[in-house]
Amino acid sequence: MTDSYGEPISRRRFVHLAAVGATALAGGSLAVLSSCDNSSTGPSDGDPTRTPLLMPGTLAATGASLIAAPGTATISRTESSAAWLFEGRLPGPTIRARQGEQARIRLQNGLPEPTIVHWHGVLVPASMDGHPRQAIGPGASYDYEFPVVQRAGTFWYHPHPHHLTAAQIHRGLAGFFIIGDAEEDALGLPAGEREILLLLQDREGDAAGAFDYSPDAADLVSGMLRDTPFGNGLRRPTLQVSGRRYRFRILNASHARIYRLGLSNGGALTVIGNDGGLLPSPVQVDSVFLGVGERADVLIDLAPYPAGSRLMLKSLPFTVEFSPAARYPQGLEMDLLELVRTEATGPGDSPLPAVLSGVPALVNGGAPDRHFVFQSTGAGNMHLINGLTFDMDRVDEQIPLGQVERWVFSNESTLPHPVHLHGTHFQVESRTGGRNLVYPYEAGWKDTVLLMPLETVAVLLRFDQPGIFLLHCHNLQHEDMGMMLNVEVV
Ligand code: C2O
Ligand code: CU
Ligand code: CU
């Protein structure tokens, strides 16, 4: 079997593992990385041109206040940039909630233009979802209150005002929303210093350009692609790690950039969760495609690496068939996060459970399929769904509450489209054309699914709350240009 993304796919690479024990990652294949051992400062100091990764502070969802306002973002050890930030930081404070809690969050708009916050992946009533119609003007505030009904997972928040989303996220407005529950607690996953939140964005490399939003004509077609990866708002981040198992919750908060996560030595990634929370069981893969808006919850065991060694979390190269030539094309190889192994070791980690979470399969009861065609025509309103451009006040589909349906997303363009749905999660049933497979890390519940050119993806879903929700492409330029529909659950 061969795919069109650069290298052959063997069955072995996508095998589900019944159990991934501590020893599964400790095999002889984990050679010490040497490709970035070119610094003169000693092995455990890391590359001095890199900036230590910082974790955002935390707010309890039960009583949080978020001010979106102009500020200054630190982008390296010595540089900063004017930015727009939640509570003065990128990422904004991590909002943490437990299943069953009541979230109460006040948004204050300190920006010179309208905004509204959307809780991406969090299942909230329509009035709390941050639909563009709910945008508030400068100086105004919006009080969100909703019960946290879903299971544990990695979600995020970002602005969603129509035509302004890309610029506001670009200027620095984005943060994590993390939900925990008893099921996840029982797994004993890495926590504290070994739970790493990593928000990925590609930007201009220089301080003056990094947070400046001025897309050119090509950016409006492909979406804004740049060559310099930032992690948690920092250029070229580095992280000191001990010889233990780490949990990386990785969020793609870019405009258009698709990452293919992998390790510099070809070592395995153990994926335990995605957009909607935990996978049914851990899967071991050597790379993960992460489209805009998607999350990957990944374990990396650093015990096999000697103190002083370094490992790079990378975006591995791939090619997107049919994609137009670009300055900084999709598939660009990137160093995302340097990991530097310190002397410190701890007690060995216990084996990971073979079963992470129960995910009941949705069963299609025979409702007619709904079809959504994603087209980029190259003229006028160039990014369309079913031939339509977004109208805030038009309802495009009516969906019966509580009914399982199959939705079929077809990409009839030569550009990737990460398709995102508000108000519910879905289960990916099939992908035909293009890569022609559903990856094991796309199991469970998803809120965003990547459509490469000419791919068709079928998903099963059910809405459990009424109201108007959005279906849109999460390429931020496509979204702002109207590649978005209103679906009303009745
Ligand atoms: Cu990440 Cu409509 O949102
Ligand atoms: Cu969303
Ligand atoms: Cu798109």
CSV table of C-alpha atoms and ligand atoms in Angstrom, one decimal:
chain,number,residue,atom,x,y,z
A,1,MET,CA,0.0,0.0,0.0
A,2,THR,CA,1.3,3.4,-0.9
A,3,ASP,CA,-0.1,6.8,0.0
A,4,SER,CA,0.4,10.1,-1.7
A,5,TYR,CA,2.1,11.8,1.2
A,6,GLY,CA,5.7,10.9,0.7
A,7,GLU,CA,6.3,7.3,1.8
A,8,PRO,CA,4.8,3.9,1.7
A,9,ILE,CA,2.4,3.0,4.5
A,10,SER,CA,2.9,-0.5,5.8
A,11,ARG,CA,0.2,-2.1,7.9
A,12,ARG,CA,2.7,-2.3,10.8
A,13,ARG,CA,2.8,1.4,11.2
A,14,PHE,CA,-0.9,1.6,12.0
A,15,VAL,CA,-1.3,-1.4,14.2
A,16,HIS,CA,-3.5,-1.0,17.2
A,17,LEU,CA,-1.6,-2.2,20.2
A,18,ALA,CA,-3.6,-4.3,22.7
A,19,ALA,CA,-1.4,-3.0,25.4
A,20,VAL,CA,1.4,-0.5,25.5
A,21,GLY,CA,3.6,-1.3,28.5
A,22,ALA,CA,6.5,0.7,29.7
A,23,THR,CA,8.7,-1.8,27.9
A,24,ALA,CA,7.1,-1.3,24.6
A,25,LEU,CA,8.8,2.0,24.1
A,26,ALA,CA,12.1,0.9,25.6
A,27,GLY,CA,13.3,-1.2,22.7
A,28,GLY,CA,16.7,-0.9,21.1
A,29,SER,CA,15.3,1.2,18.3
A,30,LEU,CA,15.4,4.3,20.5
A,31,ALA,CA,18.9,5.5,19.5
A,32,VAL,CA,20.2,8.6,21.1
A,33,LEU,CA,19.6,11.6,19.1
A,34,SER,CA,22.7,13.4,17.9
A,35,SER,CA,21.5,15.6,15.0
A,36,CYS,CA,21.2,18.7,17.2
A,37,ASP,CA,24.2,18.1,19.4
A,38,ASN,CA,25.9,21.2,18.0
A,39,SER,CA,25.8,23.5,20.9
A,40,SER,CA,29.0,24.4,22.8
A,41,THR,CA,27.2,25.0,26.1
A,42,GLY,CA,27.1,21.4,27.3
A,43,PRO,CA,24.6,18.8,26.6
A,44,SER,CA,21.9,19.5,29.2
A,45,ASP,CA,21.8,23.2,28.7
A,46,GLY,CA,20.1,22.9,25.4
A,47,ASP,CA,20.5,25.1,22.4
A,48,PRO,CA,21.0,28.7,23.7
A,49,THR,CA,19.1,30.1,20.7
A,50,ARG,CA,16.1,28.3,22.0
A,51,THR,CA,13.7,29.5,24.6
A,52,PRO,CA,12.5,27.5,27.5
A,53,LEU,CA,8.9,26.4,27.0
A,54,LEU,CA,6.5,28.0,29.5
A,55,MET,CA,3.2,26.6,30.7
A,56,PRO,CA,0.2,28.9,31.0
A,57,GLY,CA,-1.3,29.6,34.4
A,58,THR,CA,-4.6,28.0,35.4
A,59,LEU,CA,-8.0,29.3,36.2
A,60,ALA,CA,-10.9,27.3,37.6
A,61,ALA,CA,-13.9,27.2,35.2
A,62,THR,CA,-16.2,27.7,38.2
A,63,GLY,CA,-15.3,31.4,38.5
A,64,ALA,CA,-13.0,32.7,35.8
A,65,SER,CA,-12.6,36.1,34.3
A,66,LEU,CA,-10.9,36.6,30.9
A,67,ILE,CA,-9.9,40.0,29.6
A,68,ALA,CA,-9.0,40.1,25.9
A,69,ALA,CA,-6.8,43.2,25.5
A,70,PRO,CA,-3.7,44.5,23.7
A,71,GLY,CA,-0.5,43.6,25.5
A,72,THR,CA,3.0,42.4,24.9
A,73,ALA,CA,3.9,38.8,24.0
A,74,THR,CA,7.3,37.4,24.9
A,75,ILE,CA,8.6,35.4,22.0
A,76,SER,CA,12.2,34.5,22.9
A,77,ARG,CA,14.7,35.1,25.7
A,78,THR,CA,15.3,38.6,24.4
A,79,GLU,CA,12.4,39.6,22.1
A,80,SER,CA,8.8,40.6,22.5
A,81,SER,CA,6.1,41.8,20.3
A,82,ALA,CA,2.9,43.8,20.5
A,83,ALA,CA,0.0,41.3,20.7
A,84,TRP,CA,-3.6,40.8,21.7
A,85,LEU,CA,-3.8,38.5,24.7
A,86,PHE,CA,-6.2,36.8,27.2
A,87,GLU,CA,-5.0,38.0,30.6
A,88,GLY,CA,-1.7,39.2,29.1
A,89,ARG,CA,-0.4,35.8,28.0
A,90,LEU,CA,-0.3,33.4,25.0
A,91,PRO,CA,-1.6,30.8,25.6
A,92,GLY,CA,-4.2,32.5,27.8
A,93,PRO,CA,-4.8,30.9,31.2
A,94,THR,CA,-5.7,27.3,31.0
A,95,ILE,CA,-9.3,26.9,32.1
A,96,ARG,CA,-9.7,23.7,34.1
A,97,ALA,CA,-13.0,22.0,34.9
A,98,ARG,CA,-14.2,18.7,36.2
A,99,GLN,CA,-17.1,16.9,34.7
A,100,GLY,CA,-20.3,17.8,36.6
A,101,GLU,CA,-19.2,21.3,37.5
A,102,GLN,CA,-20.9,24.5,36.6
A,103,ALA,CA,-18.6,26.8,34.6
A,104,ARG,CA,-19.0,30.5,35.1
A,105,ILE,CA,-16.7,32.6,33.0
A,106,ARG,CA,-16.8,36.3,32.3
A,107,LEU,CA,-15.3,37.6,29.0
A,108,GLN,CA,-14.4,41.3,28.9
A,109,ASN,CA,-13.6,42.9,25.6
A,110,GLY,CA,-10.7,45.2,26.0
A,111,LEU,CA,-10.0,45.1,22.2
A,112,PRO,CA,-10.7,48.0,19.8
A,113,GLU,CA,-13.2,45.8,17.9
A,114,PRO,CA,-15.9,43.2,18.5
A,115,THR,CA,-15.1,39.7,19.8
A,116,ILE,CA,-16.7,36.6,21.3
A,117,VAL,CA,-15.1,33.5,22.8
A,118,HIS,CA,-15.9,30.0,21.5
A,119,TRP,CA,-15.1,26.9,23.6
A,120,HIS,CA,-13.9,24.6,20.9
A,121,GLY,CA,-14.9,21.0,21.7
A,122,VAL,CA,-16.7,21.9,24.8
A,123,LEU,CA,-20.4,20.9,24.6
A,124,VAL,CA,-22.3,23.9,25.7
A,125,PRO,CA,-25.8,25.3,25.0
A,126,ALA,CA,-26.1,27.3,21.8
A,127,SER,CA,-26.3,30.6,23.7
A,128,MET,CA,-23.0,29.9,25.3
A,129,ASP,CA,-21.1,28.7,22.2
A,130,GLY,CA,-19.7,32.0,21.0
A,131,HIS,CA,-21.5,32.1,17.7
A,132,PRO,CA,-20.5,35.2,15.7
A,133,ARG,CA,-24.0,36.6,16.2
A,134,GLN,CA,-23.1,36.9,19.9
A,135,ALA,CA,-20.1,39.1,19.4
A,136,ILE,CA,-19.8,42.0,21.8
A,137,GLY,CA,-18.4,45.4,21.2
A,138,PRO,CA,-15.3,47.1,22.8
A,139,GLY,CA,-15.8,47.6,26.5
A,140,ALA,CA,-18.6,45.1,26.8
A,141,SER,CA,-18.6,41.8,28.6
A,142,TYR,CA,-20.3,38.4,28.2
A,143,ASP,CA,-21.2,36.0,31.0
A,144,TYR,CA,-20.9,32.4,30.1
A,145,GLU,CA,-22.5,29.8,32.3
A,146,PHE,CA,-22.9,26.2,31.4
A,147,PRO,CA,-22.7,22.7,33.0
A,148,VAL,CA,-19.6,20.7,32.1
A,149,VAL,CA,-21.4,17.6,30.9
A,150,GLN,CA,-18.7,15.7,28.9
A,151,ARG,CA,-15.9,13.4,29.9
A,152,ALA,CA,-12.2,14.4,30.2
A,153,GLY,CA,-10.3,15.9,27.3
A,154,THR,CA,-8.2,18.6,25.8
A,155,PHE,CA,-10.2,21.5,24.4
A,156,TRP,CA,-9.5,25.1,23.7
A,157,TYR,CA,-10.9,28.6,23.5
A,158,HIS,CA,-10.5,31.3,20.9
A,159,PRO,CA,-12.4,34.3,19.4
A,160,HIS,CA,-15.1,33.6,16.8
A,161,PRO,CA,-16.3,37.0,15.5
A,162,HIS,CA,-17.1,36.8,11.8
A,163,HIS,CA,-14.3,38.0,9.5
A,164,LEU,CA,-12.1,38.8,12.5
A,165,THR,CA,-11.3,35.3,13.9
A,166,ALA,CA,-8.0,34.8,12.0
A,167,ALA,CA,-6.6,38.2,13.0
A,168,GLN,CA,-7.5,37.8,16.6
A,169,ILE,CA,-6.1,34.3,17.0
A,170,HIS,CA,-3.0,35.4,15.1
A,171,ARG,CA,-2.4,38.3,17.4
A,172,GLY,CA,-2.4,35.9,20.3
A,173,LEU,CA,-5.9,35.1,21.5
A,174,ALA,CA,-6.1,31.4,22.3
A,175,GLY,CA,-5.9,29.1,25.3
A,176,PHE,CA,-6.5,25.6,26.6
A,177,PHE,CA,-9.7,24.4,28.2
A,178,ILE,CA,-9.0,21.1,30.0
A,179,ILE,CA,-11.7,18.8,31.5
A,180,GLY,CA,-10.9,16.1,34.0
A,181,ASP,CA,-13.1,13.2,35.3
A,182,ALA,CA,-12.8,10.1,37.5
A,183,GLU,CA,-12.3,7.8,34.6
A,184,GLU,CA,-9.2,9.6,33.6
A,185,ASP,CA,-7.9,10.0,37.1
A,186,ALA,CA,-8.0,6.2,37.5
A,187,LEU,CA,-5.5,5.8,34.7
A,188,GLY,CA,-2.7,7.5,36.6
A,189,LEU,CA,-1.5,9.5,33.6
A,190,PRO,CA,1.5,11.8,33.9
A,191,ALA,CA,0.5,15.0,35.7
A,192,GLY,CA,2.1,18.1,37.2
A,193,GLU,CA,5.5,18.8,35.6
A,194,ARG,CA,5.0,15.9,33.3
A,195,GLU,CA,1.8,17.1,31.7
A,196,ILE,CA,2.9,19.5,28.9
A,197,LEU,CA,0.5,21.7,27.1
A,198,LEU,CA,1.8,22.7,23.7
A,199,LEU,CA,0.0,25.2,21.5
A,200,LEU,CA,1.5,25.1,18.0
A,201,GLN,CA,1.4,28.0,15.5
A,202,ASP,CA,3.6,28.9,12.5
A,203,ARG,CA,4.6,32.5,12.2
A,204,GLU,CA,7.1,34.9,10.6
A,205,GLY,CA,10.4,34.3,12.3
A,206,ASP,CA,11.3,37.9,13.0
A,207,ALA,CA,9.9,39.7,16.0
A,208,ALA,CA,8.5,42.5,13.9
A,209,GLY,CA,6.6,40.2,11.7
A,210,ALA,CA,5.6,37.4,14.0
A,211,PHE,CA,2.4,38.8,15.4
A,212,ASP,CA,1.6,41.1,12.5
A,213,TYR,CA,-1.5,40.1,10.5
A,214,SER,CA,-1.3,41.1,6.9
A,215,PRO,CA,-2.2,38.2,4.7
A,216,ASP,CA,-1.5,38.5,1.0
A,217,ALA,CA,-3.5,37.3,-1.9
A,218,ALA,CA,-1.9,33.8,-1.9
A,219,ASP,CA,-2.6,33.6,1.9
A,220,LEU,CA,-6.3,34.1,1.2
A,221,VAL,CA,-6.2,31.1,-1.2
A,222,SER,CA,-4.2,28.5,0.7
A,223,GLY,CA,-4.5,30.0,4.2
A,224,MET,CA,-1.6,31.7,5.9
A,225,LEU,CA,1.4,29.4,5.9
A,226,ARG,CA,4.7,30.5,7.5
A,227,ASP,CA,8.0,28.8,8.1
A,228,THR,CA,8.8,29.3,11.8
A,229,PRO,CA,7.1,27.2,14.4
A,230,PHE,CA,6.1,28.7,17.7
A,231,GLY,CA,5.2,26.7,20.8
A,232,ASN,CA,3.1,28.4,23.5
A,233,GLY,CA,3.9,31.7,21.7
A,234,LEU,CA,7.6,31.1,21.9
A,235,ARG,CA,9.9,30.7,18.9
A,236,ARG,CA,12.1,27.6,18.9
A,237,PRO,CA,11.1,26.3,22.3
A,238,THR,CA,13.1,23.9,24.4
A,239,LEU,CA,12.0,21.8,27.4
A,240,GLN,CA,14.1,19.9,30.0
A,241,VAL,CA,12.6,16.5,30.8
A,242,SER,CA,13.5,13.8,33.3
A,243,GLY,CA,13.7,10.1,32.5
A,244,ARG,CA,10.0,9.5,33.0
A,245,ARG,CA,6.8,9.2,30.9
A,246,TYR,CA,5.4,12.5,29.8
A,247,ARG,CA,2.0,13.5,28.6
A,248,PHE,CA,1.9,16.1,25.7
A,249,ARG,CA,-1.5,17.7,25.0
A,250,ILE,CA,-0.8,19.2,21.6
A,251,LEU,CA,-3.1,21.7,19.9
A,252,ASN,CA,-2.8,23.0,16.4
A,253,ALA,CA,-3.9,26.7,16.7
A,254,SER,CA,-2.4,27.7,13.4
A,255,HIS,CA,-4.1,29.3,10.4
A,256,ALA,CA,-3.6,26.6,7.8
A,257,ARG,CA,-0.6,24.6,8.7
A,258,ILE,CA,-0.9,20.9,9.0
A,259,TYR,CA,1.7,19.2,11.2
A,260,ARG,CA,2.8,15.6,11.0
A,261,LEU,CA,4.0,15.1,14.5
A,262,GLY,CA,6.9,12.7,14.9
A,263,LEU,CA,10.2,12.3,16.8
A,264,SER,CA,13.6,13.0,15.3
A,265,ASN,CA,14.9,9.5,15.9
A,266,GLY,CA,11.8,7.8,14.4
A,267,GLY,CA,10.7,6.7,17.9
A,268,ALA,CA,7.1,5.8,18.5
A,269,LEU,CA,4.4,8.2,19.8
A,270,THR,CA,1.8,6.6,22.0
A,271,VAL,CA,-1.5,8.4,21.3
A,272,ILE,CA,-4.0,8.2,24.1
A,273,GLY,CA,-6.5,10.9,23.1
A,274,ASN,CA,-7.7,13.3,20.4
A,275,ASP,CA,-10.3,16.1,20.1
A,276,GLY,CA,-13.0,14.5,22.1
A,277,GLY,CA,-11.0,12.9,24.9
A,278,LEU,CA,-9.4,9.5,25.5
A,279,LEU,CA,-9.2,6.9,22.7
A,280,PRO,CA,-10.7,3.4,23.5
A,281,SER,CA,-7.1,2.1,23.8
A,282,PRO,CA,-3.6,3.5,23.3
A,283,VAL,CA,-2.2,3.4,19.8
A,284,GLN,CA,1.4,3.5,18.9
A,285,VAL,CA,2.3,5.3,15.6
A,286,ASP,CA,5.4,6.9,14.2
A,287,SER,CA,3.6,10.1,13.1
A,288,VAL,CA,0.3,11.9,13.6
A,289,PHE,CA,-1.3,14.3,11.1
A,290,LEU,CA,-2.7,17.2,13.1
A,291,GLY,CA,-4.9,19.6,11.1
A,292,VAL,CA,-5.9,23.1,12.3
A,293,GLY,CA,-8.1,22.9,15.4
A,294,GLU,CA,-7.3,19.2,16.1
A,295,ARG,CA,-5.6,18.0,19.3
A,296,ALA,CA,-3.4,15.0,20.0
A,297,ASP,CA,-2.9,13.6,23.5
A,298,VAL,CA,0.5,11.8,23.3
A,299,LEU,CA,2.7,9.9,25.8
A,300,ILE,CA,6.4,9.9,25.3
A,301,ASP,CA,8.5,7.7,27.6
A,302,LEU,CA,11.9,9.4,28.1
A,303,ALA,CA,13.4,6.7,30.3
A,304,PRO,CA,15.3,5.1,27.5
A,305,TYR,CA,17.3,8.3,26.7
A,306,PRO,CA,20.6,8.9,28.6
A,307,ALA,CA,21.0,12.1,30.5
A,308,GLY,CA,22.2,14.9,28.3
A,309,SER,CA,20.6,13.5,25.1
A,310,ARG,CA,18.2,15.4,23.0
A,311,LEU,CA,15.2,14.6,21.1
A,312,MET,CA,13.2,16.8,18.8
A,313,LEU,CA,9.4,16.8,18.4
A,314,LYS,CA,9.1,17.5,14.7
A,315,SER,CA,6.7,18.1,12.0
A,316,LEU,CA,7.9,15.4,9.5
A,317,PRO,CA,7.8,16.2,5.8
A,318,PHE,CA,4.9,15.2,3.6
A,319,THR,CA,3.5,16.2,0.3
A,320,VAL,CA,-0.1,17.3,-0.4
A,321,GLU,CA,-1.0,16.1,-3.8
A,322,PHE,CA,-2.4,18.7,-6.1
A,323,SER,CA,-1.6,21.6,-3.7
A,324,PRO,CA,-0.5,24.7,-5.5
A,325,ALA,CA,3.1,25.9,-5.1
A,326,ALA,CA,3.6,28.1,-2.1
A,327,ARG,CA,6.4,30.1,-0.4
A,328,TYR,CA,6.1,27.9,2.7
A,329,PRO,CA,4.2,24.8,1.5
A,330,GLN,CA,2.3,22.3,3.5
A,331,GLY,CA,4.6,19.5,4.5
A,332,LEU,CA,7.6,21.7,5.4
A,333,GLU,CA,9.8,19.9,7.8
A,334,MET,CA,9.9,21.8,11.2
A,335,ASP,CA,11.5,21.4,14.6
A,336,LEU,CA,8.6,22.0,17.0
A,337,LEU,CA,10.0,21.4,20.5
A,338,GLU,CA,13.4,20.3,21.7
A,339,LEU,CA,13.4,17.9,24.6
A,340,VAL,CA,16.6,17.8,26.7
A,341,ARG,CA,17.1,14.9,29.0
A,342,THR,CA,18.3,16.0,32.5
A,343,GLU,CA,20.1,14.0,35.1
A,344,ALA,CA,17.1,13.5,37.1
A,345,THR,CA,15.4,10.2,37.1
A,346,GLY,CA,12.4,9.1,39.1
A,347,PRO,CA,10.7,5.8,39.9
A,348,GLY,CA,9.8,3.8,36.8
A,349,ASP,CA,6.4,4.4,35.4
A,350,SER,CA,3.8,1.6,35.7
A,351,PRO,CA,2.5,0.1,32.5
A,352,LEU,CA,-0.2,1.9,30.7
A,353,PRO,CA,-3.6,0.3,30.9
A,354,ALA,CA,-4.7,-1.5,27.7
A,355,VAL,CA,-8.1,0.1,27.9
A,356,LEU,CA,-8.4,3.8,28.4
A,357,SER,CA,-12.1,4.6,28.0
A,358,GLY,CA,-15.3,3.1,26.8
A,359,VAL,CA,-16.5,4.7,23.6
A,360,PRO,CA,-20.0,3.4,22.6
A,361,ALA,CA,-20.3,3.2,18.8
A,362,LEU,CA,-23.0,5.3,17.2
A,363,VAL,CA,-25.4,3.3,15.2
A,364,ASN,CA,-27.0,4.8,12.1
A,365,GLY,CA,-30.7,4.4,12.3
A,366,GLY,CA,-31.3,4.9,8.6
A,367,ALA,CA,-31.8,8.7,8.4
A,368,PRO,CA,-30.8,10.0,5.0
A,369,ASP,CA,-27.1,11.0,4.7
A,370,ARG,CA,-26.3,14.7,4.6
A,371,HIS,CA,-23.7,15.8,2.1
A,372,PHE,CA,-21.3,18.7,2.4
A,373,VAL,CA,-19.1,19.7,-0.5
A,374,PHE,CA,-16.1,21.9,0.2
A,375,GLN,CA,-14.9,23.9,-2.8
A,376,SER,CA,-12.3,26.5,-3.4
A,377,THR,CA,-13.0,28.2,-6.7
A,378,GLY,CA,-10.3,30.9,-6.8
A,379,ALA,CA,-12.6,33.8,-7.5
A,380,GLY,CA,-14.9,36.1,-5.4
A,381,ASN,CA,-16.3,34.1,-2.5
A,382,MET,CA,-13.7,31.5,-3.2
A,383,HIS,CA,-14.2,29.0,-0.3
A,384,LEU,CA,-17.7,27.5,-0.3
A,385,ILE,CA,-19.6,24.7,1.4
A,386,ASN,CA,-22.4,23.3,-0.8
A,387,GLY,CA,-22.0,26.4,-3.0
A,388,LEU,CA,-22.8,28.7,-0.1
A,389,THR,CA,-20.9,31.5,1.7
A,390,PHE,CA,-21.7,32.1,5.3
A,391,ASP,CA,-24.7,34.2,6.2
A,392,MET,CA,-25.0,34.6,10.0
A,393,ASP,CA,-28.8,34.9,9.8
A,394,ARG,CA,-29.5,32.0,7.4
A,395,VAL,CA,-30.1,28.5,8.6
A,396,ASP,CA,-28.6,26.0,6.2
A,397,GLU,CA,-29.6,22.6,7.7
A,398,GLN,CA,-32.2,21.5,10.2
A,399,ILE,CA,-31.2,18.5,12.3
A,400,PRO,CA,-33.6,16.5,14.4
A,401,LEU,CA,-32.5,16.5,18.1
A,402,GLY,CA,-31.2,13.1,19.2
A,403,GLN,CA,-31.1,11.5,15.8
A,404,VAL,CA,-28.0,9.6,14.6
A,405,GLU,CA,-27.0,10.7,11.1
A,406,ARG,CA,-24.2,10.1,8.7
A,407,TRP,CA,-22.6,13.3,7.4
A,408,VAL,CA,-20.4,13.0,4.3
A,409,PHE,CA,-17.7,15.7,3.8
A,410,SER,CA,-16.3,15.8,0.3
A,411,ASN,CA,-13.3,17.9,-0.6
A,412,GLU,CA,-13.7,18.9,-4.3
A,413,SER,CA,-10.7,21.2,-4.2
A,414,THR,CA,-6.9,21.0,-4.3
A,415,LEU,CA,-6.5,22.5,-0.8
A,416,PRO,CA,-6.8,20.8,2.5
A,417,HIS,CA,-9.8,21.7,4.6
A,418,PRO,CA,-10.0,20.8,8.3
A,419,VAL,CA,-13.7,20.4,8.9
A,420,HIS,CA,-15.0,21.4,12.4
A,421,LEU,CA,-18.4,21.1,13.9
A,422,HIS,CA,-19.8,22.9,17.0
A,423,GLY,CA,-22.4,21.5,19.4
A,424,THR,CA,-21.5,17.8,19.3
A,425,HIS,CA,-18.7,15.3,18.6
A,426,PHE,CA,-18.6,12.8,15.8
A,427,GLN,CA,-17.1,9.4,15.0
A,428,VAL,CA,-15.1,9.1,11.9
A,429,GLU,CA,-16.4,6.2,9.8
A,430,SER,CA,-14.4,6.2,6.6
A,431,ARG,CA,-12.1,8.2,4.5
A,432,THR,CA,-11.9,7.5,0.7
A,433,GLY,CA,-9.7,9.1,-1.9
A,434,GLY,CA,-6.4,10.7,-1.0
A,435,ARG,CA,-4.9,9.0,2.1
A,436,ASN,CA,-7.8,6.5,1.9
A,437,LEU,CA,-7.8,5.4,5.5
A,438,VAL,CA,-8.9,6.3,9.0
A,439,TYR,CA,-6.0,6.5,11.3
A,440,PRO,CA,-6.1,4.7,14.6
A,441,TYR,CA,-5.7,8.0,16.4
A,442,GLU,CA,-8.9,9.3,14.7
A,443,ALA,CA,-11.0,6.7,16.8
A,444,GLY,CA,-13.3,7.8,19.6
A,445,TRP,CA,-14.9,11.2,19.5
A,446,LYS,CA,-13.7,14.0,17.2
A,447,ASP,CA,-14.8,17.6,16.6
A,448,THR,CA,-12.5,18.3,13.7
A,449,VAL,CA,-11.4,16.1,10.8
A,450,LEU,CA,-8.8,16.7,8.2
A,451,LEU,CA,-9.8,16.5,4.5
A,452,MET,CA,-6.9,16.5,2.2
A,453,PRO,CA,-7.6,17.3,-1.5
A,454,LEU,CA,-10.2,15.1,-3.1
A,455,GLU,CA,-10.8,13.1,0.1
A,456,THR,CA,-14.3,12.2,1.3
A,457,VAL,CA,-14.8,11.6,5.0
A,458,ALA,CA,-18.0,10.1,6.5
A,459,VAL,CA,-18.8,10.6,10.1
A,460,LEU,CA,-21.6,9.6,12.4
A,461,LEU,CA,-23.1,12.0,14.9
A,462,ARG,CA,-26.0,13.0,17.1
A,463,PHE,CA,-26.8,16.3,18.6
A,464,ASP,CA,-28.2,16.3,22.2
A,465,GLN,CA,-28.9,19.9,22.5
A,466,PRO,CA,-31.1,22.3,20.4
A,467,GLY,CA,-30.1,25.6,18.8
A,468,ILE,CA,-27.9,27.0,16.1
A,469,PHE,CA,-24.4,25.6,15.8
A,470,LEU,CA,-21.6,26.1,13.2
A,471,LEU,CA,-20.1,23.7,10.6
A,472,HIS,CA,-17.0,25.3,9.1
A,473,CYS,CA,-13.5,24.9,7.7
A,474,HIS,CA,-11.0,25.7,10.5
A,475,ASN,CA,-8.5,27.1,8.0
A,476,LEU,CA,-8.8,30.5,9.5
A,477,GLN,CA,-8.7,32.4,6.2
A,478,HIS,CA,-11.3,30.1,4.7
A,479,GLU,CA,-13.5,30.5,7.8
A,480,ASP,CA,-13.3,34.2,7.8
A,481,MET,CA,-14.1,34.3,4.1
A,482,GLY,CA,-17.3,32.4,4.7
A,483,MET,CA,-16.6,28.7,4.5
A,484,MET,CA,-19.1,28.1,7.3
A,485,LEU,CA,-22.7,27.1,7.6
A,486,ASN,CA,-25.4,27.4,10.3
A,487,VAL,CA,-26.9,24.1,11.4
A,488,GLU,CA,-30.0,24.3,13.5
A,489,VAL,CA,-30.9,21.4,15.9
A,490,VAL,CA,-34.6,21.2,16.4
B,1,C2O,CU1,-12.2,26.4,16.9
B,1,C2O,CU2,-15.7,27.3,15.2
B,1,C2O,O1,-14.0,26.9,16.1
B,2,CU,CU,-15.5,24.8,17.8
B,3,CU,CU,-10.8,25.2,4.0
